[in-house]
Coordinates of C-alpha atoms and ligand atoms in Angstrom, one line a residue:
X1 CA 15.7 11.7 18.9
X2 CA 12.5 11.8 16.7
X3 CA 12.6 8.5 14.5
X4 CA 11.1 7.9 11.1
X5 CA 8.5 5.6 12.5
X6 CA 7.2 4.1 15.3
X7 CA 4.7 1.0 14.9
X8 CA 0.8 2.0 15.4
X9 CA 0.2 0.6 19.2
X10 CA -2.9 1.4 20.0
X11 CA -3.2 -0.4 23.6
X12 CA -5.8 -2.7 22.8
X13 CA -3.8 -5.3 20.8
X14 CA -2.5 -7.3 23.7
X15 CA -6.3 -7.7 24.7
X16 CA -7.1 -9.6 21.9
X17 CA -4.4 -11.2 21.2
X18 CA -4.3 -12.8 24.9
X19 CA -8.1 -13.6 24.3
X20 CA -7.1 -15.3 20.9
X21 CA -4.3 -17.8 23.4
X22 CA -6.3 -18.1 26.1
X23 CA -9.9 -17.6 25.7
X24 CA -10.7 -18.8 21.7
X25 CA -7.4 -21.2 21.5
X26 CA -7.2 -20.8 18.4
X27 CA -4.0 -19.3 17.0
X28 CA -3.5 -20.5 13.4
X29 CA -5.6 -18.7 10.5
X30 CA -8.7 -18.1 9.6
X31 CA -9.6 -18.0 13.8
X32 CA -12.2 -15.4 15.0
X33 CA -10.4 -12.5 14.9
X34 CA -9.8 -13.2 11.3
X35 CA -13.1 -13.6 10.6
X36 CA -14.2 -10.8 12.2
X37 CA -11.2 -8.7 10.1
X38 CA -12.9 -9.9 7.4
X39 CA -16.2 -8.2 8.4
X40 CA -14.9 -5.4 8.9
X41 CA -13.0 -4.8 6.2
X42 CA -15.9 -5.9 3.9
X43 CA -18.5 -3.7 5.7
X44 CA -16.3 -0.2 5.8
X45 CA -15.1 -0.7 2.2
X46 CA -17.8 -2.1 0.0
X47 CA -16.0 -5.0 -0.7
X48 CA -16.9 -7.3 -2.2
X49 CA -14.7 -10.5 -0.5
X50 CA -11.5 -9.4 1.7
X51 CA -9.0 -12.4 2.5
X52 CA -5.9 -11.5 5.2
X53 CA -2.4 -12.7 4.2
X54 CA 0.8 -13.0 5.4
X55 CA 1.5 -9.8 4.0
X56 CA 1.2 -7.3 1.3
X57 CA 3.2 -8.9 -1.6
X58 CA 1.8 -12.1 -0.4
X59 CA -1.4 -10.7 -1.2
X60 CA 0.3 -9.6 -4.5
X61 CA 1.5 -12.3 -5.2
X62 CA -2.3 -14.2 -5.1
X63 CA -3.5 -11.2 -7.3
X64 CA -0.3 -12.3 -9.6
X65 CA -1.9 -15.5 -9.6
X66 CA -5.6 -15.3 -9.6
X67 CA -4.7 -12.3 -12.8
X68 CA -4.0 -15.8 -14.5
X69 CA -0.8 -13.8 -16.4
X70 CA 2.5 -16.0 -16.8
X71 CA 5.3 -16.7 -19.4
X72 CA 4.8 -14.1 -22.4
X73 CA 2.5 -11.9 -21.1
X74 CA 3.3 -8.5 -20.1
X75 CA 2.2 -6.6 -16.7
X76 CA 1.9 -2.3 -16.6
X77 CA 3.5 -1.0 -13.6
X78 CA 5.0 2.0 -12.1
X79 CA 9.1 1.8 -11.5
X80 CA 8.8 4.6 -8.8
X81 CA 7.0 2.3 -6.3
X82 CA 8.5 -0.8 -3.8
X83 CA 9.7 -4.1 -4.9
X84 CA 7.0 -6.1 -4.0
X85 CA 4.9 -4.7 -6.6
X86 CA 7.4 -6.3 -9.0
X87 CA 8.4 -9.6 -7.5
X88 CA 4.9 -10.9 -7.3
X89 CA 3.9 -10.6 -11.5
X90 CA 7.9 -11.7 -11.6
X91 CA 7.1 -14.7 -9.6
X92 CA 4.8 -16.0 -11.7
X93 CA 7.2 -16.0 -14.6
X94 CA 5.4 -11.9 -16.8
X95 CA 7.0 -9.5 -18.2
X96 CA 7.4 -6.2 -16.2
X97 CA 7.0 -2.8 -18.2
X98 CA 7.6 -0.4 -16.5
X99 CA 6.0 3.4 -16.8
X100 CA 6.7 7.0 -15.7
X101 CA 4.6 9.0 -13.0
X102 CA 3.6 12.3 -12.6
X103 CA 5.4 14.7 -10.9
X104 CA 2.6 15.6 -8.5
X105 CA 1.3 13.0 -7.2
X106 CA 4.0 10.0 -8.5
X107 CA 1.0 8.0 -9.3
X108 CA 1.5 5.9 -12.5
X109 CA 0.8 8.7 -15.8
X110 CA -1.9 7.3 -16.6
X111 CA -2.1 9.5 -20.2
X112 CA 1.0 7.2 -20.5
X113 CA -0.6 3.7 -20.3
X114 CA -1.7 3.2 -23.3
X115 CA 1.6 3.6 -25.8
X116 CA 2.9 0.5 -23.1
X117 CA 0.0 -1.8 -24.0
X118 CA 1.1 -4.7 -26.6
X119 CA -1.4 -7.9 -27.3
X120 CA 0.9 -9.8 -24.7
X121 CA -0.8 -6.8 -21.8
X122 CA -3.0 -8.8 -19.1
X123 CA -2.4 -6.6 -16.0
X124 CA -2.2 -3.5 -15.3
X125 CA -1.1 -2.5 -11.7
X126 CA -1.7 1.2 -10.6
X127 CA 0.3 1.9 -7.5
X128 CA -1.9 4.2 -5.0
X129 CA 1.2 6.1 -3.6
X130 CA 0.8 8.4 -0.1
X131 CA -2.5 6.4 0.1
X132 CA -3.2 8.8 -2.5
X133 CA -5.7 7.4 -5.4
X134 CA -4.0 7.1 -9.2
X135 CA -6.6 8.3 -11.9
X136 CA -9.1 5.0 -11.4
X137 CA -11.8 6.1 -13.7
X138 CA -9.3 6.4 -17.0
X139 CA -7.3 3.8 -15.9
X140 CA -10.8 1.7 -15.8
X141 CA -11.7 2.9 -18.6
X142 CA -8.1 2.1 -20.4
X143 CA -8.1 -1.5 -19.3
X144 CA -11.8 -2.1 -20.4
X145 CA -11.0 -0.9 -23.4
X146 CA -8.2 -3.6 -23.5
X147 CA -9.8 -6.2 -21.5
X148 CA -6.9 -5.8 -18.6
X149 CA -7.1 -6.8 -15.3
X150 CA -6.1 -4.1 -12.8
X151 CA -4.6 -5.2 -10.0
X152 CA -4.6 -1.8 -7.4
X153 CA -1.6 -1.7 -5.5
X154 CA -3.0 0.0 -2.2
X155 CA -0.5 -1.4 0.3
X156 CA -0.6 2.8 1.3
X157 CA -3.9 2.9 0.6
X158 CA -6.1 1.7 3.8
X159 CA -9.2 4.2 4.2
X160 CA -8.5 6.0 1.0
X161 CA -11.4 7.1 -0.9
X162 CA -11.1 8.1 -5.2
X163 CA -14.5 9.7 -5.6
X164 CA -15.9 8.6 -2.0
X165 CA -14.8 4.6 -3.2
X166 CA -12.2 3.3 -0.6
X167 CA -9.0 2.1 -2.7
X168 CA -8.2 -1.6 -3.4
X169 CA -12.0 -2.2 -4.4
X170 CA -12.3 -0.2 -7.8
X171 CA -9.6 -3.3 -9.5
X172 CA -10.0 -6.2 -10.1
X173 CA -8.3 -7.1 -7.3
X174 CA -7.0 -4.9 -4.2
X175 CA -3.8 -5.4 -2.2
X176 CA -3.2 -3.8 1.1
X177 CA 0.1 -4.4 3.9
X178 CA 0.0 -4.1 7.7
X179 CA 3.7 -3.8 7.9
X180 CA 4.8 -1.8 10.9
X181 CA 5.3 0.5 8.3
X182 CA 1.6 1.2 7.3
X183 CA -1.2 3.0 8.9
X184 CA -3.1 -1.0 10.6
X185 CA -0.4 -3.6 11.3
X186 CA -0.2 -6.8 12.6
X187 CA 3.5 -7.2 12.4
X188 CA 3.6 -8.1 8.5
X189 CA 0.5 -8.7 7.6
X190 CA -1.9 -7.8 4.1
X191 CA -4.8 -8.5 2.5
X192 CA -6.5 -9.5 -1.0
X193 CA -9.7 -7.6 -2.0
X194 CA -12.1 -9.7 -4.7
X195 CA -14.4 -7.0 -6.9
X196 CA -15.8 -10.1 -8.4
X197 CA -17.2 -13.1 -6.4
X198 CA -16.3 -15.3 -9.8
X199 CA -12.7 -15.9 -7.8
X200 CA -13.7 -16.5 -4.1
X201 CA -13.4 -20.3 -4.8
X202 CA -10.0 -20.5 -6.8
X203 CA -8.9 -17.4 -4.4
X204 CA -9.5 -19.4 -1.0
X205 CA -8.2 -22.8 -2.9
X206 CA -4.9 -20.5 -3.4
X207 CA -4.8 -18.7 0.1
X208 CA -4.9 -22.4 1.7
X209 CA -2.2 -24.8 0.4
X210 CA -4.3 -25.4 -2.6
X211 CA -7.0 -27.7 -1.0
X212 CA -10.5 -26.6 -1.5
X213 CA -10.5 -27.0 3.1
X214 CA -12.7 -24.4 2.7
X215 CA -16.0 -25.6 1.2
X216 CA -15.6 -28.3 3.1
X217 CA -16.1 -26.6 6.7
X218 CA -18.8 -25.0 4.7
X219 CA -20.0 -28.9 3.9
X220 CA -19.7 -28.2 0.9
X221 CA -17.9 -31.3 0.1
X222 CA -17.4 -34.1 2.2
X223 CA -13.7 -34.9 2.5
X224 CA -10.7 -31.8 1.4
X225 CA -8.5 -32.5 -0.9
X226 CA -5.1 -31.2 -3.0
X227 CA -7.0 -29.5 -6.3
X228 CA -4.8 -26.2 -7.8
X229 CA -1.8 -24.3 -7.0
X230 CA -1.6 -22.4 -4.2
X231 CA 0.6 -21.4 -0.7
X232 CA 0.1 -21.0 2.7
X233 CA -0.9 -17.4 3.1
X234 CA -3.2 -16.8 6.0
X235 CA -1.6 -15.4 8.9
X236 CA -1.9 -16.9 12.4
X237 CA -4.8 -15.1 14.2
X238 CA -3.2 -13.4 16.9
X239 CA -1.7 -11.4 14.2
X240 CA -5.4 -10.6 13.3
X241 CA -5.7 -9.7 16.5
X242 CA -3.5 -7.6 17.1
X243 CA -5.1 -5.9 13.9
X244 CA -8.6 -6.0 14.5
X245 CA -8.1 -4.0 18.0
X246 CA -6.4 -1.0 15.6
X247 CA -9.6 -1.6 13.2
X248 CA -11.7 -1.2 15.6
X249 CA -10.1 2.8 16.8
X250 CA -9.5 3.0 12.5
X251 CA -11.5 6.4 12.5
X252 CA -9.2 7.7 15.8
X253 CA -5.4 6.2 13.7
X254 CA -6.7 8.1 10.7
X255 CA -7.1 11.5 12.1
X256 CA -4.6 11.7 14.4
X257 CA -2.1 10.9 11.2
X258 CA -4.7 13.7 9.5
X259 CA -3.5 16.2 12.1
X260 CA 0.3 15.6 11.9
X261 CA -0.5 15.7 8.2
X262 CA -2.1 19.4 8.3
X263 CA 0.0 20.6 10.9
X264 CA 3.1 20.3 8.2
X265 CA 1.2 21.2 5.7
X266 CA 0.6 24.2 6.3
X267 CA 3.9 24.7 8.5
X268 CA 5.7 24.6 4.3
X269 CA 2.8 26.4 2.5
X270 CA 4.9 30.0 2.2
X271 CA 8.1 28.1 1.3
X272 CA 6.2 26.2 -1.2
X273 CA 5.0 29.5 -2.6
X274 CA 8.0 31.2 -2.4
X275 CA 9.6 27.9 -4.6
X276 CA 11.7 26.5 -2.7
X277 CA 10.4 23.4 -1.9
X278 CA 7.5 20.9 -3.6
X279 CA 4.7 19.3 -1.6
X280 CA 2.6 16.9 -2.3
X281 CA -0.9 17.8 -4.4
X282 CA -3.7 15.6 -3.6
X283 CA -7.0 15.9 -6.8
X284 CA -10.4 17.3 -5.2
X285 CA -11.3 12.8 -6.3
X286 CA -8.8 11.6 -3.7
X287 CA -9.4 11.5 0.5
X288 CA -6.4 10.2 1.2
X289 CA -5.1 8.2 4.8
X290 CA -1.5 10.5 6.1
X291 CA 0.5 7.6 5.0
X292 CA 3.3 9.7 4.7
X293 CA 3.9 13.5 4.4
X294 CA 6.3 14.6 1.9
X295 CA 8.8 16.9 0.5
X296 CA 11.1 17.8 -2.7
X297 CA 14.3 19.5 -2.2
X298 CA 15.9 21.4 -5.2
X299 CA 18.1 18.2 -5.9
X300 CA 20.0 15.3 -4.3
X301 CA 22.6 17.0 -3.7
X302 CA 20.2 19.4 -1.7
X303 CA 18.0 16.2 0.1
X304 CA 21.6 14.1 1.2
X305 CA 22.6 17.9 3.0
X306 CA 19.1 18.0 4.4
X307 CA 18.5 14.6 5.5
X308 CA 22.1 14.7 7.4
X309 CA 20.9 18.4 9.2
X310 CA 18.2 16.1 10.5
X311 CA 19.9 13.4 11.6
X312 CA 22.2 15.6 13.7
X313 CA 19.0 17.0 14.9
X314 CA 17.8 13.7 16.4
X315 CA 14.7 13.8 13.2
X316 CA 14.0 10.5 11.4
X317 CA 13.7 11.1 7.6
X318 CA 13.5 9.0 4.3
X319 CA 14.1 8.5 1.6
X320 CA 12.9 6.1 -1.4
X321 CA 12.7 4.1 -4.2
X322 CA 15.2 3.8 -6.4
X323 CA 13.0 3.2 -9.7
X324 CA 13.1 -0.4 -10.2
X325 CA 13.8 0.1 -13.8
X326 CA 17.2 0.8 -12.9
X327 CA 17.8 -1.8 -10.3
X328 CA 19.7 -5.6 -11.3
X329 CA 16.5 -7.2 -11.2
X330 CA 14.7 -3.9 -13.0
X331 CA 17.1 -4.9 -15.9
X332 CA 16.4 -8.4 -15.9
X333 CA 12.8 -8.8 -15.5
X334 CA 11.4 -6.5 -17.7
X335 CA 11.8 -2.4 -19.9
X336 CA 10.7 0.8 -19.5
X337 CA 8.4 2.0 -21.8
X338 CA 8.7 5.9 -23.1
X339 CA 10.9 8.2 -21.9
X340 CA 11.8 8.4 -18.5
X341 CA 10.7 12.0 -17.9
X342 CA 9.8 11.9 -13.7
X343 CA 10.8 8.9 -12.5
X344 CA 14.2 9.2 -11.8
X345 CA 14.7 13.0 -11.2
X346 CA 11.9 12.9 -8.9
X347 CA 12.5 10.2 -6.9
X348 CA 16.2 11.9 -6.2
X349 CA 14.7 14.9 -4.7
X350 CA 12.0 13.2 -2.5
X351 CA 12.4 13.3 1.0
X352 CA 10.0 12.1 4.2
X353 CA 9.0 13.2 7.1
X354 CA 8.7 11.5 10.6
X355 CA 5.1 10.5 10.3
X356 CA 3.4 8.2 13.1
X357 CA 0.5 7.3 14.8
X358 CA 0.2 9.9 18.3
X359 CA 3.1 11.9 17.8
X360 CA 3.1 14.9 19.8
X361 CA 2.9 18.0 19.7
X362 CA 6.7 18.9 21.1
X363 CA 7.7 16.4 18.1
X364 CA 5.4 18.1 15.4
X365 CA 7.4 21.5 16.0
X366 CA 10.9 20.0 16.5
X367 CA 10.4 18.4 13.2
X368 CA 9.0 21.8 11.6
X369 CA 11.3 23.9 13.1
X370 CA 14.4 22.0 11.8
X371 CA 12.5 21.5 8.5
X372 CA 12.2 25.5 8.2
X373 CA 15.8 26.3 10.0
X374 CA 17.4 24.1 6.8
X375 CA 15.5 25.6 4.4
X376 CA 15.8 29.1 5.9
Ligands
PLP1 C1 4.5 -1.8 1.9 C2 3.9 -1.6 0.5 C3 4.0 -3.0 0.1 C4 4.2 -4.4 0.9 O1 4.0 -4.6 1.6 P1 5.0 -5.7 2.8 O2 3.4 -5.8 3.5 O3 5.8 -5.1 3.5 O4 5.2 -7.0 2.8 C5 4.1 -3.3 -1.1 N1 3.2 -2.1 -2.0 C6 3.9 -0.9 -1.2 C7 3.4 -0.1 -2.7 C8 4.0 -0.4 -0.1 O5 4.1 0.3 0.4

């Protein structure tokens, strides 16, 4: 049986978790391992500020609060995304405006954003699907002209770049996920990246239950107190210890995933060239992180048969997402702007192959033999 996903495990994680518990005796948030993760992310990605959170979802919630959006404001996002992209902004009372995706990358179609902007629009949320960047120069230029905040949902984009810049560091705020299904993991976790230092204080306050505790620790105030909105968004240092072990080996993990990605891609190219299936496009400006490998079947019926065929042969394949604009909550909290040219039709055809750190050659071959058997 080849599962669809196995959580990343490098092998040094438990040494660090033990160090947190037995040596550091610091297991709540913002201990030594959390600081090491922050420094690693800031240095490696050139981020002004990184703060670990309890999930990618709560990183997006922090970004939503920091964006200053509220009831009556509109947020532009793709419909083809995970629910958290929407819930974070729905929770602060914003109205969701869904825009179509490009069929080649399944990212928001930058050419359809401007038509969705009204005088209530405050934020645009590019989601870097499969760790492949959205057309960020165009999106940033539109945002500048219309005075919009850009929140990058880079949950899948850790270690990916656009024109050499790390995803998550281009917009005003960037959000990472360290869920077990992502490239680097702490079980449940995430990070929010902040581009402009003027937001640092508020971010620390939001993350620490609305208190100015961080300023107190730095000796900037002589007592700490409740000063603003907030919640508890900081993860345990044990989880950060687990993550740090993987960040230290980020290149090895990335190379390993890319190896699987290219193996699949080369094996499937002839089928794609023959017009039998479609494969992901990687624009020239983008360096991706092999977060996932997907292909597109002819239609929903063929995809259903494909997944059943693979399952019978012990290979776990999976699809996503039910477009948010046609979901029960999406109908209540949002609307689709323009025509749904690709979102529904393309998401019906898309299927993901097993992709995880340290897949064996045998696993990779088994997956490919079965995919090729189905389509030939
Ligand atoms: C995984 C994911 C999230 C949510 O991250 P969690 O850590 O699971 O909360 C948000 N957006 C996208 C695009 C994701 O893939």
